[in-house]
PDB file of C-alpha atoms in Angstrom:
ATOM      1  CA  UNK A  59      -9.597  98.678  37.296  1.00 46.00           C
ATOM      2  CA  UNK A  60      -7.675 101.752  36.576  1.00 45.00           C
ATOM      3  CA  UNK A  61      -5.505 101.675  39.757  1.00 43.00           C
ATOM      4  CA  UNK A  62      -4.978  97.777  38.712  1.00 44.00           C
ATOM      5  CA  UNK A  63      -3.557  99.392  35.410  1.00 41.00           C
ATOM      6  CA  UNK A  64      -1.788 101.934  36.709  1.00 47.00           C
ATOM      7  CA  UNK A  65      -0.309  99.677  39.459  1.00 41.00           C
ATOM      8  CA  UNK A  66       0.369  97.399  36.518  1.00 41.00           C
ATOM      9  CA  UNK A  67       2.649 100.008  34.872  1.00 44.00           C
ATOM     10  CA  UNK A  68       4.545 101.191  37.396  1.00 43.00           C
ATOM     11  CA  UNK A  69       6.130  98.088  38.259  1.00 39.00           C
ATOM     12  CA  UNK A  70       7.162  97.771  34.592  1.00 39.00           C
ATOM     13  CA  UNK A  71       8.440 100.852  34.713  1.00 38.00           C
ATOM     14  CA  UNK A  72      10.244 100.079  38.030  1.00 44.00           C
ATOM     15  CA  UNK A  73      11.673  96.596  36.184  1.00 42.00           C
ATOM     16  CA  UNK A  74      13.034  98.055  33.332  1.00 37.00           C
ATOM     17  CA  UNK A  75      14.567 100.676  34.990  1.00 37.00           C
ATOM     18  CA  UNK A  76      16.435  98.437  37.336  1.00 38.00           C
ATOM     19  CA  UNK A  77      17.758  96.221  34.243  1.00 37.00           C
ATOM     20  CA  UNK A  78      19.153  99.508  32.678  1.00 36.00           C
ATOM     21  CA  UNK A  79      20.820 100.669  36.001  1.00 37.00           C
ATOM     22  CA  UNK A  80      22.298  96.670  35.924  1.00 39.00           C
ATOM     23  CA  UNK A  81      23.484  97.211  32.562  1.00 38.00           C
ATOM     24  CA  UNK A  82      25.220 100.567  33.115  1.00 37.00           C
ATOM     25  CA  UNK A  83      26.876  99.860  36.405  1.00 38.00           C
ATOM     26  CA  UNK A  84      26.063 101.491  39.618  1.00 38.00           C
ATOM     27  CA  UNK A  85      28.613 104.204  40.374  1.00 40.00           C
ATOM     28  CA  UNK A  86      31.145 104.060  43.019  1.00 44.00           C
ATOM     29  CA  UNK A  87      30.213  99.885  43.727  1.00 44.00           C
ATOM     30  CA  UNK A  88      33.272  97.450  43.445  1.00 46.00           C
ATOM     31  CA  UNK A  89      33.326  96.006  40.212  1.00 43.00           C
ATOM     32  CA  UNK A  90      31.952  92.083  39.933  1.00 43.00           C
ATOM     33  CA  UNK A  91      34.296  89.607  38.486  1.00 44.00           C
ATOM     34  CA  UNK A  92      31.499  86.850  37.752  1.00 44.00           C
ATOM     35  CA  UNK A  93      29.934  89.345  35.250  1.00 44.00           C
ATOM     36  CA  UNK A  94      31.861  87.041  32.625  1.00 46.00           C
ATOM     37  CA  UNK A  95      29.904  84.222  30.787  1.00 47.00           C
ATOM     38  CA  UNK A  96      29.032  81.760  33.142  1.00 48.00           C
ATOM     39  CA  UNK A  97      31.037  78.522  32.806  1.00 48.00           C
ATOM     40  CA  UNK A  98      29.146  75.834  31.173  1.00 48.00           C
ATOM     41  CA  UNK A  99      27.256  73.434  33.723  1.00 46.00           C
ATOM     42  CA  UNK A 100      29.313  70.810  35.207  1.00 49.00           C
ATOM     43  CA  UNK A 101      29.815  66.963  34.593  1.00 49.00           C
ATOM     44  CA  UNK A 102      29.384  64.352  36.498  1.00 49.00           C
ATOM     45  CA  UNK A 103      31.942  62.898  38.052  1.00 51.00           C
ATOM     46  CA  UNK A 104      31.472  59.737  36.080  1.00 53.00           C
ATOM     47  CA  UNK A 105      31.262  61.486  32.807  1.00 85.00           C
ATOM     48  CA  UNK A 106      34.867  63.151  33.991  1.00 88.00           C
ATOM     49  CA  UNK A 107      36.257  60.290  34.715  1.00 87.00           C
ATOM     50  CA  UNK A 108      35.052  58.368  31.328  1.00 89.00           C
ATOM     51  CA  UNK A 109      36.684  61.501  29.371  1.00 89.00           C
ATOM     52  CA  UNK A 110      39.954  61.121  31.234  1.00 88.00           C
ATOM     53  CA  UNK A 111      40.141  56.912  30.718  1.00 88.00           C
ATOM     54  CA  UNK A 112      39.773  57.367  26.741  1.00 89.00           C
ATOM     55  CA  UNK A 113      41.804  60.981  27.210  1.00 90.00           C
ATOM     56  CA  UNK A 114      44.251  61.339  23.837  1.00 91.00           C
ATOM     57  CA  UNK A 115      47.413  61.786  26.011  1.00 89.00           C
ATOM     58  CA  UNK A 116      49.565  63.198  23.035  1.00 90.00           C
ATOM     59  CA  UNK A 117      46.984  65.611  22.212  1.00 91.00           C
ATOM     60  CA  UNK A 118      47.373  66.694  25.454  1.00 90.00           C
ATOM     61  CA  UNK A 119      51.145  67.201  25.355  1.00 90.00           C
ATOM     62  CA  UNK A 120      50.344  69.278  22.420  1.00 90.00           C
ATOM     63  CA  UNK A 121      47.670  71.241  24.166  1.00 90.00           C
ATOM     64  CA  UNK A 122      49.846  71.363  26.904  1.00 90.00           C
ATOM     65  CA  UNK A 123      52.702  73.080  25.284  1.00 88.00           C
ATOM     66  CA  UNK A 124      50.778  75.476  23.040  1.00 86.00           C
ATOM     67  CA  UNK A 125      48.424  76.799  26.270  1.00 84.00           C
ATOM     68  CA  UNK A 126      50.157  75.850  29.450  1.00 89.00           C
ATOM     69  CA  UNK A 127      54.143  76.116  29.328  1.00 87.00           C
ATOM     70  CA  UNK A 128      54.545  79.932  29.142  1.00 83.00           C
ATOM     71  CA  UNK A 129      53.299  80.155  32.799  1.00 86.00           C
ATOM     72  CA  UNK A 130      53.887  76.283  33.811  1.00 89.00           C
ATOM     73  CA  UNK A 131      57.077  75.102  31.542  1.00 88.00           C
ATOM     74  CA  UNK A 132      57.812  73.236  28.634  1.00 87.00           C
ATOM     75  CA  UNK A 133      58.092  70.092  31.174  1.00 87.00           C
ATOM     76  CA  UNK A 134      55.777  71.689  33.718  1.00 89.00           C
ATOM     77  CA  UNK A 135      58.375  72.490  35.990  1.00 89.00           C
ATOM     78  CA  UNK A 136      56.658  75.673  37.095  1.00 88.00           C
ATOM     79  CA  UNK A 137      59.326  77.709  35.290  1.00 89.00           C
ATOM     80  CA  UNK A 138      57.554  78.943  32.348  1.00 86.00           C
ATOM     81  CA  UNK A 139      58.345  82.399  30.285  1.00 82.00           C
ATOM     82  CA  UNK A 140      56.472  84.743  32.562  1.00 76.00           C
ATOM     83  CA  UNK A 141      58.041  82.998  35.689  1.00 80.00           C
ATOM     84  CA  UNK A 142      61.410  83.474  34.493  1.00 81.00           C
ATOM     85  CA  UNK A 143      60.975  87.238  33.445  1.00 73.00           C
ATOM     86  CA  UNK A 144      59.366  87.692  36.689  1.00 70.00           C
ATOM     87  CA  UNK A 145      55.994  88.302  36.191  1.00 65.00           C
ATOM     88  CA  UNK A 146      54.030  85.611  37.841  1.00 71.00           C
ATOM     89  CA  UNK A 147      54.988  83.402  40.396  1.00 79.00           C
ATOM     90  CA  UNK A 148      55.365  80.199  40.469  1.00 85.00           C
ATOM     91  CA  UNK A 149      52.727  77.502  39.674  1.00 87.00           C
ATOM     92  CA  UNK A 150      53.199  74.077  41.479  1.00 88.00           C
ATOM     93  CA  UNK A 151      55.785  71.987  39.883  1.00 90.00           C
ATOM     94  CA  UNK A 152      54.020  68.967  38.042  1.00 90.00           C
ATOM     95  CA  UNK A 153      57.173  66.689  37.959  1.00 89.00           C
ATOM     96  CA  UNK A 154      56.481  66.723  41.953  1.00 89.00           C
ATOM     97  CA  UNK A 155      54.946  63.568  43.048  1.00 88.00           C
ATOM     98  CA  UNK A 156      53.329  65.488  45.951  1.00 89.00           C
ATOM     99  CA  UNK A 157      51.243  67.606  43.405  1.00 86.00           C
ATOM    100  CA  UNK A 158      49.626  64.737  41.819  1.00 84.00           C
ATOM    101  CA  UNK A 159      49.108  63.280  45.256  1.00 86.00           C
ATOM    102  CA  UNK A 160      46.774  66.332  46.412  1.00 87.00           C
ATOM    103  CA  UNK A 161      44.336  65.700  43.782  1.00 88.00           C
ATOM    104  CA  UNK A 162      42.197  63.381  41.794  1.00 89.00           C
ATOM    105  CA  UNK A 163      42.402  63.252  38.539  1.00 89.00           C
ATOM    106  CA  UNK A 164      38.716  64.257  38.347  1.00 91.00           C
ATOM    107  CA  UNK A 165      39.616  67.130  40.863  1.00 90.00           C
ATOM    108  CA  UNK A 166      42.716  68.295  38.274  1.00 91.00           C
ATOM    109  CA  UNK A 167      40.236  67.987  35.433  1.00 91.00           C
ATOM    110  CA  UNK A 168      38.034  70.582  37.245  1.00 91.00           C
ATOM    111  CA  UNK A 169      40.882  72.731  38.166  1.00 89.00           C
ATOM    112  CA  UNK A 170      41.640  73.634  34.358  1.00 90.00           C
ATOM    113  CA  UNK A 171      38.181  73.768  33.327  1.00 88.00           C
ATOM    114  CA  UNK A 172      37.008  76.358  36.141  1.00 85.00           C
ATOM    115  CA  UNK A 173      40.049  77.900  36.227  1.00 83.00           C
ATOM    116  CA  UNK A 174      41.416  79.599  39.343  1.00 80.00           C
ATOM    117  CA  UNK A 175      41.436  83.560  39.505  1.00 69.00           C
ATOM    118  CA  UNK A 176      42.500  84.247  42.473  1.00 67.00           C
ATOM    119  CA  UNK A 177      45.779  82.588  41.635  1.00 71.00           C
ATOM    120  CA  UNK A 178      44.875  84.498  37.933  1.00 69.00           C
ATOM    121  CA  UNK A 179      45.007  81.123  36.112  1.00 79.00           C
ATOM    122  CA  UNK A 180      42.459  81.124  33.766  1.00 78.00           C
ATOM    123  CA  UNK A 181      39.631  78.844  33.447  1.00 82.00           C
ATOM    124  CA  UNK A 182      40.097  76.810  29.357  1.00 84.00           C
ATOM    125  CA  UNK A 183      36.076  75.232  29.375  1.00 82.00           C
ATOM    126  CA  UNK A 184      35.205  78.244  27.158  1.00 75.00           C
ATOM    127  CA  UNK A 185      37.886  77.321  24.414  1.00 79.00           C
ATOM    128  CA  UNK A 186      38.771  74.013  25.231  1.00 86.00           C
ATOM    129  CA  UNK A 187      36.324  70.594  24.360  1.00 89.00           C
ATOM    130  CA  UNK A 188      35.562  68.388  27.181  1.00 90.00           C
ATOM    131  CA  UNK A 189      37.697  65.811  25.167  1.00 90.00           C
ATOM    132  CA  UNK A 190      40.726  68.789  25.034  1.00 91.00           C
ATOM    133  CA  UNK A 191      40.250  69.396  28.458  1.00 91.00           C
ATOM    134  CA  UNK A 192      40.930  65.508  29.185  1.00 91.00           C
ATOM    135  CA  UNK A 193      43.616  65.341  27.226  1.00 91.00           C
ATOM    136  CA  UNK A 194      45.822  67.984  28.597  1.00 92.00           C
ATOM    137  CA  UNK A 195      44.156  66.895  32.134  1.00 91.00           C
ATOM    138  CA  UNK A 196      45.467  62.928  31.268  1.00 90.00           C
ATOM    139  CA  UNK A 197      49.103  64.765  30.532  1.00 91.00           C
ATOM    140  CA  UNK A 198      49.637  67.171  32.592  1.00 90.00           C
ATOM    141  CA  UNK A 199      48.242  65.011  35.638  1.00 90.00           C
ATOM    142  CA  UNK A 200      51.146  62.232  34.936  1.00 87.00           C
ATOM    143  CA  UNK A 201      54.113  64.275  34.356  1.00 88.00           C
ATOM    144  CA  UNK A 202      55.305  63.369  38.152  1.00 78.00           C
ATOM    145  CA  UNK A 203      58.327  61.376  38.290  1.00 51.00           C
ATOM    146  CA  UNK A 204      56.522  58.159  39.630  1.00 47.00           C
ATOM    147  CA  UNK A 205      53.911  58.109  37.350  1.00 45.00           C
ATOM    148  CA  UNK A 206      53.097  57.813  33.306  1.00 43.00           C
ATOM    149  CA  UNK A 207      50.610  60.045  31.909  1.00 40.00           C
ATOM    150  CA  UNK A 208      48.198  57.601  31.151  1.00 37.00           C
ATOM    151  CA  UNK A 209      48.547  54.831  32.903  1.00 34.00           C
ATOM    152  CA  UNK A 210      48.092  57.329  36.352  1.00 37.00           C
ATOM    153  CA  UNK A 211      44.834  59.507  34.938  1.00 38.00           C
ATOM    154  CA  UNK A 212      43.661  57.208  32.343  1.00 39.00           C
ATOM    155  CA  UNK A 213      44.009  53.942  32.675  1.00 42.00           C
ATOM    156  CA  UNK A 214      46.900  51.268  30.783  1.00 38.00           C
ATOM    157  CA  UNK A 215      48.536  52.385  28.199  1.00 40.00           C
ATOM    158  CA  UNK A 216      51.750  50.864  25.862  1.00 43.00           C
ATOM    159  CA  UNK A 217      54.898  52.343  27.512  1.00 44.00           C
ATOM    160  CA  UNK A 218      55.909  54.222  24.083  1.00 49.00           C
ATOM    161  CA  UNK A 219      52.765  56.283  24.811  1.00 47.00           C
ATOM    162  CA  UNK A 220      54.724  58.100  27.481  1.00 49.00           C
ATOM    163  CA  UNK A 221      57.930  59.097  25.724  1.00 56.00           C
ATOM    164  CA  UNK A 222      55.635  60.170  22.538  1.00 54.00           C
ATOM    165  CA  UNK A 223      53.674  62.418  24.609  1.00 52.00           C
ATOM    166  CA  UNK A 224      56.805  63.942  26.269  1.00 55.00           C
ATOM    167  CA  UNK A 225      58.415  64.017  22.728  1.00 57.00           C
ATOM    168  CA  UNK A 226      55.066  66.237  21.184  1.00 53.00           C
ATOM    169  CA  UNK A 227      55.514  68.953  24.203  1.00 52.00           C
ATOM    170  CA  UNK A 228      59.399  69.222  23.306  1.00 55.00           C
ATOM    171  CA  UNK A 229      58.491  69.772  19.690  1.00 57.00           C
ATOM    172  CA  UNK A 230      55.671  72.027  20.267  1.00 51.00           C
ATOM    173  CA  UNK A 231      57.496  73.972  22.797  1.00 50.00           C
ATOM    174  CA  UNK A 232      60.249  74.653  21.003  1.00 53.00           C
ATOM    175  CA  UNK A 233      58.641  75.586  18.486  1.00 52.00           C
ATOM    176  CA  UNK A 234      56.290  78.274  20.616  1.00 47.00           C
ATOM    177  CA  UNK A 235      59.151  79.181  22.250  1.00 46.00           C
ATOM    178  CA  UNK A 236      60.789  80.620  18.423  1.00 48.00           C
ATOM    179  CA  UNK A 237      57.732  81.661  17.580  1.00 45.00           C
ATOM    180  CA  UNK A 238      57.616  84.232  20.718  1.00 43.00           C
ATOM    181  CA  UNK A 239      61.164  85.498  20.469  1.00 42.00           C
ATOM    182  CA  UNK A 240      60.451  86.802  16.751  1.00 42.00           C
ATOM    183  CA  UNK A 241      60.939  90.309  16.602  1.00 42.00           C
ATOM    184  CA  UNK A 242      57.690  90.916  15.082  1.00 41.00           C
ATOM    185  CA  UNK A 243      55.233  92.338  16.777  1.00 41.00           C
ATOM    186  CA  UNK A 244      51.273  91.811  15.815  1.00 47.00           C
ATOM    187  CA  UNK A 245      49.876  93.774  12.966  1.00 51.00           C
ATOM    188  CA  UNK A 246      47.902  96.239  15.510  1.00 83.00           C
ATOM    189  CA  UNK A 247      49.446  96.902  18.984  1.00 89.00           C
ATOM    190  CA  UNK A 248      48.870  99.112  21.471  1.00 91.00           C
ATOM    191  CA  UNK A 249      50.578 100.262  25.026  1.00 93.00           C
ATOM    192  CA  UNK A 250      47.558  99.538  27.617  1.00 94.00           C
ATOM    193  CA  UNK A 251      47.612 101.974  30.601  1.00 94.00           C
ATOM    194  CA  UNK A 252      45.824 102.309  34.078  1.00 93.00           C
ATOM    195  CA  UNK A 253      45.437 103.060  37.758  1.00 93.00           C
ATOM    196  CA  UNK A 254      45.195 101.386  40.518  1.00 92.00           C
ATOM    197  CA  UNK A 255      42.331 103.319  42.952  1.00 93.00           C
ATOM    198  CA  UNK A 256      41.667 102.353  46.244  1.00 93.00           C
ATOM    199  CA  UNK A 257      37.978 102.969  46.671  1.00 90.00           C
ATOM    200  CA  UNK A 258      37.424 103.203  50.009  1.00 89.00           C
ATOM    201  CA  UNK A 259      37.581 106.522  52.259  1.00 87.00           C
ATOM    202  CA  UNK A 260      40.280 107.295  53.576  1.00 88.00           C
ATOM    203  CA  UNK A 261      43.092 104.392  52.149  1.00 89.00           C
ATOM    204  CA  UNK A 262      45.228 104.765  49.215  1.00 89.00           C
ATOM    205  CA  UNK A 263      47.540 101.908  47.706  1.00 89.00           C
ATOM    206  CA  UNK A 264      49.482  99.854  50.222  1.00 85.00           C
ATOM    207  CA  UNK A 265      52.132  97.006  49.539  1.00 86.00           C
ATOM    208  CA  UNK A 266      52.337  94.772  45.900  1.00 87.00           C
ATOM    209  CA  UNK A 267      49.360  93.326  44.033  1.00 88.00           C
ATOM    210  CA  UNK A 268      49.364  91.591  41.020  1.00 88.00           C
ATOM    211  CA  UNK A 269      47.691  92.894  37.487  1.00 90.00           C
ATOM    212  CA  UNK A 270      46.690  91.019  34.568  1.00 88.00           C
ATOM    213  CA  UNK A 271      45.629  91.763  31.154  1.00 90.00           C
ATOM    214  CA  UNK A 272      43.406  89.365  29.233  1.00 88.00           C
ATOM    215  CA  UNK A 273      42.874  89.732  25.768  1.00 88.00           C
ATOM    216  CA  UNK A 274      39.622  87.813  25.230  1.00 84.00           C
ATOM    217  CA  UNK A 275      37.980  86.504  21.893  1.00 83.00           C
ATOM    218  CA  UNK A 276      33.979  87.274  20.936  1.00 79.00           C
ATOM    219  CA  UNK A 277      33.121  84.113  23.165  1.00 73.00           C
ATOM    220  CA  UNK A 278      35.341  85.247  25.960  1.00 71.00           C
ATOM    221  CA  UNK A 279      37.625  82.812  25.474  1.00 73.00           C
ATOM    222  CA  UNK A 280      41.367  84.340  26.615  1.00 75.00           C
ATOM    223  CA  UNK A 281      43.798  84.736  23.743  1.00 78.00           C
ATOM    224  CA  UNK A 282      46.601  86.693  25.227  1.00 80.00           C
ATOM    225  CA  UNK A 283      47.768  87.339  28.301  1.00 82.00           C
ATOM    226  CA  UNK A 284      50.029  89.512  30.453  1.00 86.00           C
ATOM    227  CA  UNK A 285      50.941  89.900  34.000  1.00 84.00           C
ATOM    228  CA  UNK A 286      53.265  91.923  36.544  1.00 85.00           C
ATOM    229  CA  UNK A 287      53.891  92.371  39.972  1.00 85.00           C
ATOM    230  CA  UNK A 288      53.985  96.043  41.679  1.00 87.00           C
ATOM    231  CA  UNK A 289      54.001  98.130  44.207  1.00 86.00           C
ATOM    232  CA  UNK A 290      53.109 101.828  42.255  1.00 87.00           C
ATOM    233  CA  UNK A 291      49.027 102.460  41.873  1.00 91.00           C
ATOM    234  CA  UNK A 292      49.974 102.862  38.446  1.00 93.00           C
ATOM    235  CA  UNK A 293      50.848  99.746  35.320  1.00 93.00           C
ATOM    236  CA  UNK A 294      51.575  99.483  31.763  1.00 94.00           C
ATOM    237  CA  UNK A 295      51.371  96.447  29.080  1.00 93.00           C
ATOM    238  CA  UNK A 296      53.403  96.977  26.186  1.00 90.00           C
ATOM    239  CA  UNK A 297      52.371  94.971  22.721  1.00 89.00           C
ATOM    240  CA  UNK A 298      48.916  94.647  23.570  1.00 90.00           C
ATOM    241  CA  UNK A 299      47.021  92.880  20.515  1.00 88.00           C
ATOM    242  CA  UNK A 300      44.492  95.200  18.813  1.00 88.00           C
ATOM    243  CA  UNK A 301      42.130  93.241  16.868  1.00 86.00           C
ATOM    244  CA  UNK A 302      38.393  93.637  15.813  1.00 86.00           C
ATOM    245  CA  UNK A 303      35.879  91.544  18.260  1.00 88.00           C
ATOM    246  CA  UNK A 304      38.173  91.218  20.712  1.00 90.00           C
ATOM    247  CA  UNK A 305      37.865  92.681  24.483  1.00 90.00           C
ATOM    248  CA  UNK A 306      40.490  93.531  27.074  1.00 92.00           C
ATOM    249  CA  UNK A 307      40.159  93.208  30.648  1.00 90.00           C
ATOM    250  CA  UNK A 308      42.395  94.087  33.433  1.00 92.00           C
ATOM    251  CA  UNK A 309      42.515  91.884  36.595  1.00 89.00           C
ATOM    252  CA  UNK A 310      43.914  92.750  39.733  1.00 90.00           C
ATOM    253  CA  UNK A 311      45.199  90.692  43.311  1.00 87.00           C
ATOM    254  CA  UNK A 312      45.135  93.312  45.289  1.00 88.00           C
ATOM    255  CA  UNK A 313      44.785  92.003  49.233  1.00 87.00           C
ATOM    256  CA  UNK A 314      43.942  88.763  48.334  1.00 83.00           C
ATOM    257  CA  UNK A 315      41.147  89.830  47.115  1.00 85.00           C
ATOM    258  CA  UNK A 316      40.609  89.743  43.006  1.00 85.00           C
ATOM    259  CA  UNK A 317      39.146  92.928  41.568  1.00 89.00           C
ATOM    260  CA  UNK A 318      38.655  93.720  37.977  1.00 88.00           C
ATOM    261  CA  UNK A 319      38.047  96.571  35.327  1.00 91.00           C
ATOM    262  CA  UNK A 320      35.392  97.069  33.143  1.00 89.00           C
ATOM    263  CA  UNK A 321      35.316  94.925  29.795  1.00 88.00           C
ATOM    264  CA  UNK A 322      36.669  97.123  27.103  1.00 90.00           C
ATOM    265  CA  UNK A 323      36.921  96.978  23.287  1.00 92.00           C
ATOM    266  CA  UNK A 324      40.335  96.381  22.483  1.00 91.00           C
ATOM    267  CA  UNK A 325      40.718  99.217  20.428  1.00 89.00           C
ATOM    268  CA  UNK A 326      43.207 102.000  21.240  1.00 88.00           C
ATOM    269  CA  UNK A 327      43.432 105.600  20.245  1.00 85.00           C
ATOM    270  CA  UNK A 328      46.716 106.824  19.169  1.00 87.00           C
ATOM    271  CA  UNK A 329      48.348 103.619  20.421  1.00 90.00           C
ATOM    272  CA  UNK A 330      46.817 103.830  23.849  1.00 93.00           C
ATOM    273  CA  UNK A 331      44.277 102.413  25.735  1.00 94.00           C
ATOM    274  CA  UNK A 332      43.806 103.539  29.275  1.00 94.00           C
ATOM    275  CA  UNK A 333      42.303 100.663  31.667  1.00 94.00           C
ATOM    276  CA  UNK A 334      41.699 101.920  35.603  1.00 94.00           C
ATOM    277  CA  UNK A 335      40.622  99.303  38.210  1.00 94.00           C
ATOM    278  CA  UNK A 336      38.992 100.354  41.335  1.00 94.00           C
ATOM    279  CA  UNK A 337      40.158  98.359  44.344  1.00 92.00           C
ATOM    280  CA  UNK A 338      38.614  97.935  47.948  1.00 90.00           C
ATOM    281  CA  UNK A 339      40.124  97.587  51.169  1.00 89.00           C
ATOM    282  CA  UNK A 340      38.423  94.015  53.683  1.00 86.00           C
ATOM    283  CA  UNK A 341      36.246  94.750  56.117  1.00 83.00           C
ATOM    284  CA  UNK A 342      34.415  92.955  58.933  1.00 84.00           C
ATOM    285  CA  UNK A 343      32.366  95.753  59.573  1.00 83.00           C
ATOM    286  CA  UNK A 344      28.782  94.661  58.488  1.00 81.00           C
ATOM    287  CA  UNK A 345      27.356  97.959  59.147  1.00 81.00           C
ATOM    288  CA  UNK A 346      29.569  99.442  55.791  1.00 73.00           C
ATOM    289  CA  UNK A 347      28.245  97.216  53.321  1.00 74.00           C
ATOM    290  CA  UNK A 348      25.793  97.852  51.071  1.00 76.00           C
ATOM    291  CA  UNK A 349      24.204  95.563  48.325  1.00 76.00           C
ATOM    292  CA  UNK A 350      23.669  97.296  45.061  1.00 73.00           C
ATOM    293  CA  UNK A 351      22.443  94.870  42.901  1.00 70.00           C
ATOM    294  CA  UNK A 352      21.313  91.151  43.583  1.00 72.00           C
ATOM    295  CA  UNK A 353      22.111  88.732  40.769  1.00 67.00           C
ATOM    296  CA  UNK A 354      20.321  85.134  41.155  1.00 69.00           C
ATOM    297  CA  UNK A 355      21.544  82.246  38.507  1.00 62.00           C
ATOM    298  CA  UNK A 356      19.129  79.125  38.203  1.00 68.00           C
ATOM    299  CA  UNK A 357      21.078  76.042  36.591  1.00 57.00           C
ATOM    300  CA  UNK A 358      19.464  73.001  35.475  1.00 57.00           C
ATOM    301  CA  UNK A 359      20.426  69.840  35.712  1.00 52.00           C
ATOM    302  CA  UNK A 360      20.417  66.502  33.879  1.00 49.00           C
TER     303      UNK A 360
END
C-alpha cells in the first residue's frame, strides 16, 4: 500500500511539473503560433450558408471599410494603405471576377473567419459575430464586376441594395482614411524593437521575410496592426499603441514558414519595447527533430 502511495505521488509530481515546464516555455524550441485562443468550433456548412442568404450587405460595406480597406482598398482593389506605402503585398483584387470564381461563398466565409497567417491576414471570428462575419462575407464576396453583392452570396436582392452598399464603404472609408492621416498620435505610444535570430547551428539571416506587429485586445482579438518587408535581422514599429490589457505580438514569414514571438504586455519602458523572434531554418532531416511538448485538443461537436 505504501509503494501504491508513493507511486501515486510521483506521477503527480511528474504532471505538475510538466504543466509548469508547458507554461514557461522550453528553452531553445521554436516558438508555437497556435498557442493563441483556439478559434471557436466551426459551422456547418448549412448554418454558413443560412447566415450568408439573410447576410445585412450594407453592414458589411461598413464592416468592410472600417476592418478590411487599409490592407484590401476602399473598393477592394487590393491597393489598400499598407500596400501603397509598401508594407504588405498585395491581396487578391476583389473587383476580379476570377477571385470570386475560386471560391464559394461558404469557402470565403471561412477564409475571414479562420484567417490566413501565413499570408499574415488575420483571422476576425474572435471580434466579429457570425452575423458580422456574413455580412462583410455577402459584400466583399460580390464586389466583382459581374456580380451584385447580394444577389451572388446571398440570394435576390432590390438593385438599390448594391449602390447603397458601395455608397456606405465610400463614406466609411473616407472617413477612416481622415481619421488616419490626423497628426495625432494615441495617448500612449511606444517605438517596438527586435531581432530577427536564426536558431539553428550554423545559419544566420538569409534573403527578406516579412514582420508583423499585432496589437491584441484582452480576448485576443487584433486591434492594430503593422507590417514591413526586410532584409536586416533587425525591425522597428514606430507609434505602437500602449494601452492597459492589451498584448503585442510579433509575427514573422521568414522561409515560408510563419514564426512568432512571445505574447507580451504592451507596456514599454522609456518608450521602448524590445520584441526578438527566433526563426528556424526547413529541414527534411528527421533525425534533427525533436518534440518538446505534445499538445492534444478534443473538440466537440453538435
Amino acid at each position: 500500500m505504501r509503494k501504491m502511495i508513493r507511486l501515486a505521488g510521483y506521477v503527480l509530481l511528474s504532471a505538475l511539473l510538466l504543466l509548469l515546464s508547458a507554461c514557461g516555455g522550453l528553452a531553445g524550441e521554436p516558438v508555437i503560433v497556435g498557442t493563441l485562443p483556439p478559434q471557436p468550433t466551426p459551422a456547418s456548412d448549412v448554418t454558413i450558408a443560412q447566415l450568408i442568404q439573410n447576410a445585412d450587405v450594407a453592414l458589411g460595406a461598413r464592416l468592410f471599410a472600417e476592418r478590411c480597406t487599409d490592407c484590401h482598398g476602399a473598393q477592394g482593389r487590393g491597393d489598400g494603405r499598407l500596400v501603397s506605402a509598401g508594407q504588405m503585398e498585395a491581396p487578391p483584387d476583389f473587383t476580379d471576377p476570377a477571385t470570386q470564381q475560386a471560391y464559394t461563398p461558404e469557402a470565403w466565409y471561412l477564409i475571414i473567419r479562420d484567417g490566413r497567417l501565413e499570408k499574415l491576414m488575420p483571422p476576425w471570428g474572435g471580434s466579429l459575430s457570425p452575423a458580422e462575419l456574413a455580412a462583410v462575407s455577402a459584400y466583399s464576396y460580390g464586389l466583382s464586376a459581374e456580380s451584385q453583392p447580394v444577389a451572388a452570396a446571398a440570394g435576390p436582392a432590390s438593385p438599390s441594395a448594391t449602390e447603397e452598399a458601395r455608397a456606405a464603404t465610400n463614406e466609411v472609408a473616407t472617413a477612416a482614411t481622415a481619421e488616419a492621416t490626423a497628426p495625432a498620435l494615441p495617448a500612449e505610444a511606444a517605438t517596438v524593437y527586435g531581432t530577427l535570430t536564426n536558431g539553428t547551428a550554423g545559419a544566420g539571416i538569409s534573403g527578406e521575410y516579412t514582420v508583423a506587429l499585432h496589437v491584441l485586445d484582452e480576448g485576443y482579438n487584433q486591434i492594430d496592426f503593422q507590417m514591413q518587408t526586410l532584409a536586416l535581422p533587425d525591425f522597428v514599429f514606430e507609434n505602437v499603441p500602449m494601452q492597459a490589457g492589451t498584448n503585442c505580438l510579433v509575427t514573422v514569414l521568414y522561409n515560408e514558414v510563419l514564426f512568432a514571438s512571445d505574447s507580451t504586455p504592451c507596456q514599454a519602458t522609456d518608450g521602448r519595447l524590445d520584441m526578438p523572434v527566433t526563426v528556424y531554418e526547413k529541414t527534411e532531416d528527421t533525425s534533427v527533430i525533436e518534440i518538446g511538448l505534445l499538445l492534444t485538443q478534443i473538440q466537440k461537436h453538435g
